[in-house]
Coordinates of C-alpha atoms and ligand atoms in Angstrom, one line a residue:
X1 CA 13.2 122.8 -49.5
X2 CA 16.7 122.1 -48.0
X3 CA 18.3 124.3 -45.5
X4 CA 21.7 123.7 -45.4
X5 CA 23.5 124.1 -42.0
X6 CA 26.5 126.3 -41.7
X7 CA 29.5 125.6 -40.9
X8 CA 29.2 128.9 -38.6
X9 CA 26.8 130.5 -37.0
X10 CA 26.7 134.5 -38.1
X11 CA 27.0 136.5 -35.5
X12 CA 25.1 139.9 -36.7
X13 CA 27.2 141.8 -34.1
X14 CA 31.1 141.0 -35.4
X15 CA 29.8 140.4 -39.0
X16 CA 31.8 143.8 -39.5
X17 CA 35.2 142.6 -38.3
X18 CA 34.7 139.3 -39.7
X19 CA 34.2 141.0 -43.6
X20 CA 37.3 143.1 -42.7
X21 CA 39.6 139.8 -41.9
X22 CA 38.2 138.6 -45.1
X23 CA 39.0 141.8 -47.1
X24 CA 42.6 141.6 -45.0
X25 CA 43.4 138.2 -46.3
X26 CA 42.1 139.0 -49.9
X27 CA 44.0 142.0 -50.0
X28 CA 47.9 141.0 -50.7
X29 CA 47.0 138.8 -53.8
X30 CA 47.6 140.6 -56.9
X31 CA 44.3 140.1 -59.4
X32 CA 43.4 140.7 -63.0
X33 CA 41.2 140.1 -65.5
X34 CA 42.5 136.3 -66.0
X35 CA 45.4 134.6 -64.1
X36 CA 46.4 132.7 -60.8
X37 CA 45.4 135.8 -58.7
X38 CA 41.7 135.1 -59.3
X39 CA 41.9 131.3 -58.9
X40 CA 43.6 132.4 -55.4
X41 CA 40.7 134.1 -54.8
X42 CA 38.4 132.3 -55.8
X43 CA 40.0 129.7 -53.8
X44 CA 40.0 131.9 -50.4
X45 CA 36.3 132.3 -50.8
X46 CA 36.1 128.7 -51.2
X47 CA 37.2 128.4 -47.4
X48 CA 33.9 129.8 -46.2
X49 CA 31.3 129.5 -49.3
X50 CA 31.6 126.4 -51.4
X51 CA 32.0 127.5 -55.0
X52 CA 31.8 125.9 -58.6
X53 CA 34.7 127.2 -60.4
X54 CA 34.6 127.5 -64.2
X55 CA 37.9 127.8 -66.6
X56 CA 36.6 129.3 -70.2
X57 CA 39.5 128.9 -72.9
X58 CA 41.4 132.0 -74.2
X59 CA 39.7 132.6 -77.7
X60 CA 36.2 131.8 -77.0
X61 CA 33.9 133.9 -78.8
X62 CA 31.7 135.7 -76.1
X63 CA 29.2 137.9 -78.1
X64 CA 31.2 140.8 -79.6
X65 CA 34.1 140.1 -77.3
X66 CA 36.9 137.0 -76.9
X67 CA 37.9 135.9 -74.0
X68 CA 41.5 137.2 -74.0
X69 CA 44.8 136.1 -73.2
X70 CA 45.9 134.6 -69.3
X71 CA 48.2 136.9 -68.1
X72 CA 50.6 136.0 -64.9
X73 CA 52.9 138.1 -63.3
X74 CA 55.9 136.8 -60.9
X75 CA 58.4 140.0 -60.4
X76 CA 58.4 143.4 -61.6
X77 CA 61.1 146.0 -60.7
X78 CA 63.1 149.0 -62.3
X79 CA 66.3 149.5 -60.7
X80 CA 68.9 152.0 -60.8
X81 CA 72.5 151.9 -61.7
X82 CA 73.6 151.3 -57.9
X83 CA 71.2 148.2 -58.7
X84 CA 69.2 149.6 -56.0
X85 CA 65.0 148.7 -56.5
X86 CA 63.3 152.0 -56.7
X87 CA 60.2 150.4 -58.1
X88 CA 59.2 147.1 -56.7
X89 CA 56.0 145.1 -57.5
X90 CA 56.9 142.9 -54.2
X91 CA 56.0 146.1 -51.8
X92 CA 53.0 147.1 -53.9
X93 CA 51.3 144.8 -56.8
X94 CA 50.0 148.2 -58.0
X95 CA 53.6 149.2 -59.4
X96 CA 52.9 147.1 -62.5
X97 CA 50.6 148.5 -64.9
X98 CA 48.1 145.4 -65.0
X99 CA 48.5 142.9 -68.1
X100 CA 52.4 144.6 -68.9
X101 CA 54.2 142.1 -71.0
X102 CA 57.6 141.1 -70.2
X103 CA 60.4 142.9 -70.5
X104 CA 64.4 143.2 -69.4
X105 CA 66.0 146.2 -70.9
X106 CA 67.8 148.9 -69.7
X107 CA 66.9 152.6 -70.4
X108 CA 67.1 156.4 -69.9
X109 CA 65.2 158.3 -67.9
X110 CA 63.6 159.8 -70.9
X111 CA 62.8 156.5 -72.3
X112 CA 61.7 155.0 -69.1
X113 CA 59.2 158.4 -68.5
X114 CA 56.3 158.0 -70.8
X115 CA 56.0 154.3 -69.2
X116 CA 55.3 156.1 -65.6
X117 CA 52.1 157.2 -64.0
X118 CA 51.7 158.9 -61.0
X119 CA 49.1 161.3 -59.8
X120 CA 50.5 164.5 -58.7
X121 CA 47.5 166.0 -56.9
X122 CA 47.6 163.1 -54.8
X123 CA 51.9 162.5 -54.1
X124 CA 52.1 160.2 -52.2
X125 CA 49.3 157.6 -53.7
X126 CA 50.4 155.2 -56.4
X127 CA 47.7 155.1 -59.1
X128 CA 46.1 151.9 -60.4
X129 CA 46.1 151.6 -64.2
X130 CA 45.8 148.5 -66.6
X131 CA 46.3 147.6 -70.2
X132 CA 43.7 144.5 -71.0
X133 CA 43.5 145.3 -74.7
X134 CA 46.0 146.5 -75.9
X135 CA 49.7 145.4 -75.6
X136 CA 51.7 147.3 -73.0
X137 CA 54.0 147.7 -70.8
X138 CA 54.5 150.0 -67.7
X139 CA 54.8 151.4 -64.1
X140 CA 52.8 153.3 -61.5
X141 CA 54.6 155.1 -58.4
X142 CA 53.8 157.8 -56.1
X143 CA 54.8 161.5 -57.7
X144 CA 57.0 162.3 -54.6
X145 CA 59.0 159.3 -55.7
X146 CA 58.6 160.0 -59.3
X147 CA 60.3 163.5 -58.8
X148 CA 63.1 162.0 -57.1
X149 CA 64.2 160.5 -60.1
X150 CA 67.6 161.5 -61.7
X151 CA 69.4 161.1 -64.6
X152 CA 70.9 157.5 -64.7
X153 CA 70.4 154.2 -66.6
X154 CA 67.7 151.7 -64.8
X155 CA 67.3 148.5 -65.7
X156 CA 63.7 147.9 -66.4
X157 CA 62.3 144.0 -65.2
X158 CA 58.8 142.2 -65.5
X159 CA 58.4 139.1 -65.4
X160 CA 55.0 138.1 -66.5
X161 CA 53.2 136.0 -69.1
X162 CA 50.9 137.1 -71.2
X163 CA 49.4 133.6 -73.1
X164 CA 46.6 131.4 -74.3
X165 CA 44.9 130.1 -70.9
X166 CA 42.0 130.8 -69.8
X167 CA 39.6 133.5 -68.0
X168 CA 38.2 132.0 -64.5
X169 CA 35.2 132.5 -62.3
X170 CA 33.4 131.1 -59.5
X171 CA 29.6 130.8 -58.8
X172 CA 27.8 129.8 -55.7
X173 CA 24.0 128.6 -56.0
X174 CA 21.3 128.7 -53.1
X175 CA 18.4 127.0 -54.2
X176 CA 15.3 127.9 -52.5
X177 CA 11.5 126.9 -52.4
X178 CA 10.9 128.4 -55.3
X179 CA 13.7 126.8 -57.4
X180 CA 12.7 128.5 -60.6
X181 CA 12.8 132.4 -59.3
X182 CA 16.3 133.5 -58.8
X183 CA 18.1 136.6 -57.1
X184 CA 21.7 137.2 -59.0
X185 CA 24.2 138.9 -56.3
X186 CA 27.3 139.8 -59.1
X187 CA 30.5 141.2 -57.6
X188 CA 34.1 141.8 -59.3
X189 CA 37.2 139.9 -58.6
X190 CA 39.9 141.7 -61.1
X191 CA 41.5 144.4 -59.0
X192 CA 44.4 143.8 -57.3
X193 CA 45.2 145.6 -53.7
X194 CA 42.1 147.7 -53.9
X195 CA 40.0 147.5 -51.0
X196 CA 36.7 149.4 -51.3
X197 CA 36.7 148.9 -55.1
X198 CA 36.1 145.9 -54.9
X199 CA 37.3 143.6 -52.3
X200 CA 34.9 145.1 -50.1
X201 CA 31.7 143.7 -52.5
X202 CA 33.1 140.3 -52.9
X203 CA 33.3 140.2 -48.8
X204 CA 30.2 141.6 -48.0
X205 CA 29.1 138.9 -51.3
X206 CA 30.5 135.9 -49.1
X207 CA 29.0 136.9 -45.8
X208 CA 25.6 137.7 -47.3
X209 CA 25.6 133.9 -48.7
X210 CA 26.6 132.4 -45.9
X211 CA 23.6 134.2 -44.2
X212 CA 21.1 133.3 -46.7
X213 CA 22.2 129.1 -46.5
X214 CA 21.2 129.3 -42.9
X215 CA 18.1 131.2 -43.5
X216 CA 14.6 130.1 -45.1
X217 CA 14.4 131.1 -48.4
X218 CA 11.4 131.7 -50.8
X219 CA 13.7 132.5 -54.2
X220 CA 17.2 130.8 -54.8
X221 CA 20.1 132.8 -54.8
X222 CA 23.4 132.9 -57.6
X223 CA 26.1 134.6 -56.1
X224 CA 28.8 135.4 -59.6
X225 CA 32.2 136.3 -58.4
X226 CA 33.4 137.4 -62.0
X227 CA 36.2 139.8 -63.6
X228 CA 34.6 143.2 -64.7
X229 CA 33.1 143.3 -68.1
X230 CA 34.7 140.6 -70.2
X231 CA 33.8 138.3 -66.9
X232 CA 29.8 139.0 -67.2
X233 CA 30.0 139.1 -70.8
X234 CA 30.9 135.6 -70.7
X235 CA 28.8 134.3 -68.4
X236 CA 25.8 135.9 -69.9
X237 CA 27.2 134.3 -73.0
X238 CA 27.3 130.7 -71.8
X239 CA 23.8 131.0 -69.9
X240 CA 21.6 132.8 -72.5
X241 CA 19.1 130.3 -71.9
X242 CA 19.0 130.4 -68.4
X243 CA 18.5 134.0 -67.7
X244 CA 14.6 133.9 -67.5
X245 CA 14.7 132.5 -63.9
X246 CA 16.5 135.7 -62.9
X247 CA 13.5 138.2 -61.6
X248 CA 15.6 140.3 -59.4
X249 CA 19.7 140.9 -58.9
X250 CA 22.1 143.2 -57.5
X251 CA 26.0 144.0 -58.4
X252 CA 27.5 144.8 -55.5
X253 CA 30.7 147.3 -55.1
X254 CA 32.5 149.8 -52.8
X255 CA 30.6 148.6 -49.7
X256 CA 33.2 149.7 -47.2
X257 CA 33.4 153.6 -47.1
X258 CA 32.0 155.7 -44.7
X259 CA 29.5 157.5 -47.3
X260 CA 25.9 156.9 -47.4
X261 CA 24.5 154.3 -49.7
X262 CA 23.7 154.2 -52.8
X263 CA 21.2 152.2 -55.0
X264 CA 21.5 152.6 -58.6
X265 CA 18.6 151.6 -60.0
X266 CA 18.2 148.6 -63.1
X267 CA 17.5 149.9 -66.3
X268 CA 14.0 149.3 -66.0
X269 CA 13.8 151.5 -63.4
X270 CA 10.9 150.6 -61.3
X271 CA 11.2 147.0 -60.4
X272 CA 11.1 145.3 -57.5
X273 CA 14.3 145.3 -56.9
X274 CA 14.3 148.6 -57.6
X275 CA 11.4 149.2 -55.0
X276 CA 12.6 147.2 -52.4
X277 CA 16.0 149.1 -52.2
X278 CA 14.4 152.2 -51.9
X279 CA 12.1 151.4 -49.1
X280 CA 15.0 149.8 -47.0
X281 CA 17.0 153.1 -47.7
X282 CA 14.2 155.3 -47.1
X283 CA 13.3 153.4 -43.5
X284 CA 17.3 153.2 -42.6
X285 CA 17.2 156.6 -40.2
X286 CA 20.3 157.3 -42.7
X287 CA 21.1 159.3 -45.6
X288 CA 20.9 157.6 -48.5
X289 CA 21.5 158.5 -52.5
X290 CA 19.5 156.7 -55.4
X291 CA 20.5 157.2 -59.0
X292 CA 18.8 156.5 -62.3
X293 CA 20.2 154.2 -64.1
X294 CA 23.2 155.3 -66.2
X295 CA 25.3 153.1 -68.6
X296 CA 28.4 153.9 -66.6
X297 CA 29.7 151.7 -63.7
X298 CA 29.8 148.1 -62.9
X299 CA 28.9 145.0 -64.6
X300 CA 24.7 145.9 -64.5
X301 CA 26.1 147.7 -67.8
X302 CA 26.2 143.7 -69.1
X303 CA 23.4 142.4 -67.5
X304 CA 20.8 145.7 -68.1
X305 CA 22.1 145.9 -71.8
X306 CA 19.3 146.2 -74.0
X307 CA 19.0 142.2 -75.5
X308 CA 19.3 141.1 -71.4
X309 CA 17.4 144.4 -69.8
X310 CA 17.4 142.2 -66.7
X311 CA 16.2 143.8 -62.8
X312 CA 19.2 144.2 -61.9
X313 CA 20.5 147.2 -59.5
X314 CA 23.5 148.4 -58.2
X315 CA 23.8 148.6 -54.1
X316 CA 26.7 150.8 -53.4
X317 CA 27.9 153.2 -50.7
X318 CA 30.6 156.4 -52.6
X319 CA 29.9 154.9 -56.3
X320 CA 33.4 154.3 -58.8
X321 CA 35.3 157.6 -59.3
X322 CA 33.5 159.9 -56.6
X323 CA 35.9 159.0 -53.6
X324 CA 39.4 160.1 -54.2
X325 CA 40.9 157.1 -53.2
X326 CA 39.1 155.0 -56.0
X327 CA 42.0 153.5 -58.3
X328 CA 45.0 154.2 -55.7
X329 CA 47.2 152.6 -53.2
X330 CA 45.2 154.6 -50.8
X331 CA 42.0 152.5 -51.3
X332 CA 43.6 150.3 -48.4
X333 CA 42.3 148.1 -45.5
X334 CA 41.7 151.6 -43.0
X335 CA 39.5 152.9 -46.0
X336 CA 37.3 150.1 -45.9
X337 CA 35.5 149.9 -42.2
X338 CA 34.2 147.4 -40.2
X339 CA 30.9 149.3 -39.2
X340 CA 30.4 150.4 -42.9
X341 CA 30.8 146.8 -44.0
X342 CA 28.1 145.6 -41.5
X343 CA 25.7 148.2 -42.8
X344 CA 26.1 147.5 -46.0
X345 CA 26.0 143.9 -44.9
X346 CA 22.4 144.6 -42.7
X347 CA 20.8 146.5 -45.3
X348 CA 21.3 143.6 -48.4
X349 CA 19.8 141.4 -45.8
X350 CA 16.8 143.8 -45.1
X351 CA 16.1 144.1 -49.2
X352 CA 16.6 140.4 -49.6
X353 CA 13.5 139.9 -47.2
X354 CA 11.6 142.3 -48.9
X355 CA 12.3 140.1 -52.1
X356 CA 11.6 136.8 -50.2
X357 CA 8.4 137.4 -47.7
X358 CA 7.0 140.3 -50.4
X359 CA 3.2 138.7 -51.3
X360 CA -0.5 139.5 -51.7
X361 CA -3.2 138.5 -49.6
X362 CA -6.6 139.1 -49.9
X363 CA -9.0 140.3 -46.7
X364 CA -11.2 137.5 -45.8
X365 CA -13.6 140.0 -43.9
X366 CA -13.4 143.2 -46.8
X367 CA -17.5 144.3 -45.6
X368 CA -16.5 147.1 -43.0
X369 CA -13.7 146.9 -40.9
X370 CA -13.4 143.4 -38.8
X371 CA -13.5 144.1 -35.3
X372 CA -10.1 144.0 -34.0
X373 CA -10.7 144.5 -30.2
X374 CA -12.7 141.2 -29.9
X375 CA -9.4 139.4 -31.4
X376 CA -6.8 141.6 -28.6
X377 CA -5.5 143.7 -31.8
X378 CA -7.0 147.1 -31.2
X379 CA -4.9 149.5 -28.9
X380 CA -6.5 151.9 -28.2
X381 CA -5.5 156.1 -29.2
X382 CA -2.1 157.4 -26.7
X383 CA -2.9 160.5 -25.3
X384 CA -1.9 162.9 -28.5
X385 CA -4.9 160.9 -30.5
X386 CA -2.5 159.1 -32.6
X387 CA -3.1 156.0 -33.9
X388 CA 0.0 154.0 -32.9
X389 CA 1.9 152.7 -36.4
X390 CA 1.1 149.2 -35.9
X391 CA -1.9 150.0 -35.7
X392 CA -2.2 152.0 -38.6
X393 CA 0.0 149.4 -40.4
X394 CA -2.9 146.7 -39.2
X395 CA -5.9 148.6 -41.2
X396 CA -3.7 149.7 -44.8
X397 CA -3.0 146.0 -45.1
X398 CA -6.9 145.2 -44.3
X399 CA -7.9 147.5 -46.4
X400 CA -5.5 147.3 -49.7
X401 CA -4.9 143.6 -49.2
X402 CA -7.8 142.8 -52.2
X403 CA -6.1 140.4 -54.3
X404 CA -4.3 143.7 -56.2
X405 CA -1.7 144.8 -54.1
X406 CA 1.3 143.4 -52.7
X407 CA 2.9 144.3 -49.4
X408 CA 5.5 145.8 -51.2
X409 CA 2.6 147.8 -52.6
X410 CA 1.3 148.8 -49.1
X411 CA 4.7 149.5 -47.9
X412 CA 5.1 152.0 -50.1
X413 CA 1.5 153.5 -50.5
X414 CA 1.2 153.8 -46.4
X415 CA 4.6 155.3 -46.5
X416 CA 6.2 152.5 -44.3
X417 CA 9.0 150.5 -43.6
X418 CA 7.9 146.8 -45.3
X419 CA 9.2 145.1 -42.1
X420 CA 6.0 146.9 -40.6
X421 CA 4.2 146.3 -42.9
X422 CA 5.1 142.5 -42.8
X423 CA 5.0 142.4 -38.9
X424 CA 1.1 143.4 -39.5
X425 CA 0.1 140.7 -42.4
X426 CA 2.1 138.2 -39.9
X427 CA -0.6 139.1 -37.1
X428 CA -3.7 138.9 -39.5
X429 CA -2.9 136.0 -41.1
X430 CA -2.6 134.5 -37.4
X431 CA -5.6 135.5 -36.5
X432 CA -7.3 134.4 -40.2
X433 CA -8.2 137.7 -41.5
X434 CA -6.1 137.6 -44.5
X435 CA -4.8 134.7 -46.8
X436 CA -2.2 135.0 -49.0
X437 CA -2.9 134.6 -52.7
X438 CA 0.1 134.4 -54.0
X439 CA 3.7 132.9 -53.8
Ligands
ZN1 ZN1 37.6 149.5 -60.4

């Protein structure tokens, strides 16, 4: 197995601020679905994880869907008939309704209305909208500006390009000892200057790779930095074949807000996976929320469709549309937090061990207990009778570990953390009461 060396050390302790600089530089680059804002992206990322990039044409047949046209966008503007900007795309990349085609007219205000959204229970945020499919064109703005608006003639600019290209995305592979058993980490890379949603997933994405190259690893690891939907869509598509290495995975989004997290479980429901983000939740000291699976969200829609059904979860803190600020200007670099990031940061870490050192082992002594206190493991009762946990952990993995269950398994039926759980096979296997059987 080769352990690559990183470049840098990770420092658990400023692994916070360091996902925060990372969001901060991301977050003036204005993404889509296609375009140069995503190969900028992807080409940021590429300063700290080395990616493979891929370029699929505009036109290529991805099941049910075609990859559609590249659209760029260089200026965007309405001005009024002082020629004063009172819409600029240069101050926010939000102003342009995403994929607009070009246009350079000059209009009412009644013409140029239907083509403005605001929000008005929210005046001062400017929404975030987008027209992929269809051919548009348009402008978002905060309501307070929006009702400031008088009667005049504006001349109405965008300059963007909306043309056959191609849709990008980038994909980093960790291989570990087990070459053939994969995780897939999946984030999105399409929004523009949208911090928790999604910025925040493809940061916490880089960091959590970086960390797993300088770590021993049993399972190899596929991190996908893809455009929502059409960008899973086509790389399920061009990997059909490949997709039976994939045992567990995880889409990551909105990792930066100060909610509780969230684990949406795969279709399937009760995977590993599944089970492994529920123990680290449970054992966090936190609150935490899990969901059943729902065919609503982020790309697990693609990858736990019914002709994939792959284990594949969805780690969150507020999930899409349950913060206010998701899909406004006010989704900014002081919504996303460096202490929220590191959590959400620590606790992918915590369920990727649970996926890598998970295992069964099988009692070599399984007539009566062994005795522990001729080996130093038995401590003996504190003075409320209690059994101390690692001790307790000590005898559920001596007594379930028969070949059947897993320490996953023992985790959960002991009602335990797995780290415990672990700590207690470590010691036996040491001290050659158990062997593992498996992996
Ligand atoms: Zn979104």
């Amino acid at each position: 197995m080769s352990i690559t060396t990183p470049k840098m050390a990770i420092d658990l302790n400023t692994t916070g601020y360091e996902i925060h600089r990372l969001i901060s530089e991301l977050y003036p680059i204005c993404r889509s679905i296609t375009g140069n804002g995503v190969r900028q992206t992807l080409h940021l990322i590429n300063e700290y994880i080395q990616l493979s990039m891929q370029e699929v044409p505009t036109g290529t047949r991805v099941f049910d869907w075609i990859v559609p046209k590249e659209w760029n966008i260089r200026d965007g503007y309405v001005k009024n008939s002082r020629g004063e900007k009172i819409i600029d795309f240069q101050k926010s990349n939000l102003h342009v309704v995403g994929y607009s085609i070009p246009i350079h007219q000059k209009m009412s205000l009644e013409e140029l209305r239907p083509r403005l959204f605001t929000l008005p229970e929210y005046p001062d945020w400017i929404p975030y909208r987008n027209s992929y499919y269809t051919e548009n064109w348009g402008f978002c703005l905060s309501h307070r500006q929006f009702l400031e608006l008088k009667n005049d003639v504006y001349e109405v600019f965008i300059d963007s390009s909306l043309e056959d290209g191609y849709l990008t995305y980038g994909e980093y592979y960790l291989e570990g000892n087990t070459k053939k058993d994969e995780v897939l980490i999946s984030c999105h890379i399409c929004h523009p200057s949208l911090c928790n949603d999604n910025l925040s997933g493809i940061a916490v994405a880089v960091f959590l790779a970086r960390h797993l190259s300088s770590t021993l690893r049993r399972h190899s690891y596929r991190f996908l930095f893809l455009p929502t939907t059409i960008g899973s869509i086509t790389w399920l598509a061009l990997n059909e074949t490949e997709l039976s290495s994939i045992k567990h995975g995880l889409v990551l989004a909105c990792l930066g807000d100060s909610g509780m997290s969230t684990y949406k479980k795969s279709r399937l429901g009760n995977t590993v996976i599944d089970r492994a983000a529920v123990n680290v939740l449970k054992h966090s000291g936190q609150n935490y929320e899990i969901m059943d699976f729902l065919p609503y969200g982020y790309d697990e829609r693609q990858f736990c469709s019914p002709g994939f059904n792959l284990p594949v979860g969805c780690f969150m803190r507020t999930p899409n549309g349950c913060f206010p600020e998701y899909h406004t200007s006010a989704d900014d670099l002081d919504f996303v937090q460096p202490d929220s990031l590191h959590d959400s940061f620590l606790k992918c870490t915590k369920i990727f061990n649970i996926l890598d050192n998970d295992g069964i082992f099988m009692n070599q002594n399984p007539k009566c207990e062994p005795q522990l206190g001729k080996r130093g493991l038995y401590r003996p009762l504190n003075r409320q009778h209690q059994l101390p946990n690692e001790q307790l952990a000590l005898l559920w993995v001596l007594n379930l570990s028969d070949g059947n269950h897993s320490l996953l398994d023992i985790a959960e039926r002991s009602g335990m953390g797995f780290e415990e759980i672990r700590r207690a096979a470590g010691v036996l296997d040491a001290n050659g009461l158990i062997i593992r059987v498996n992996g």
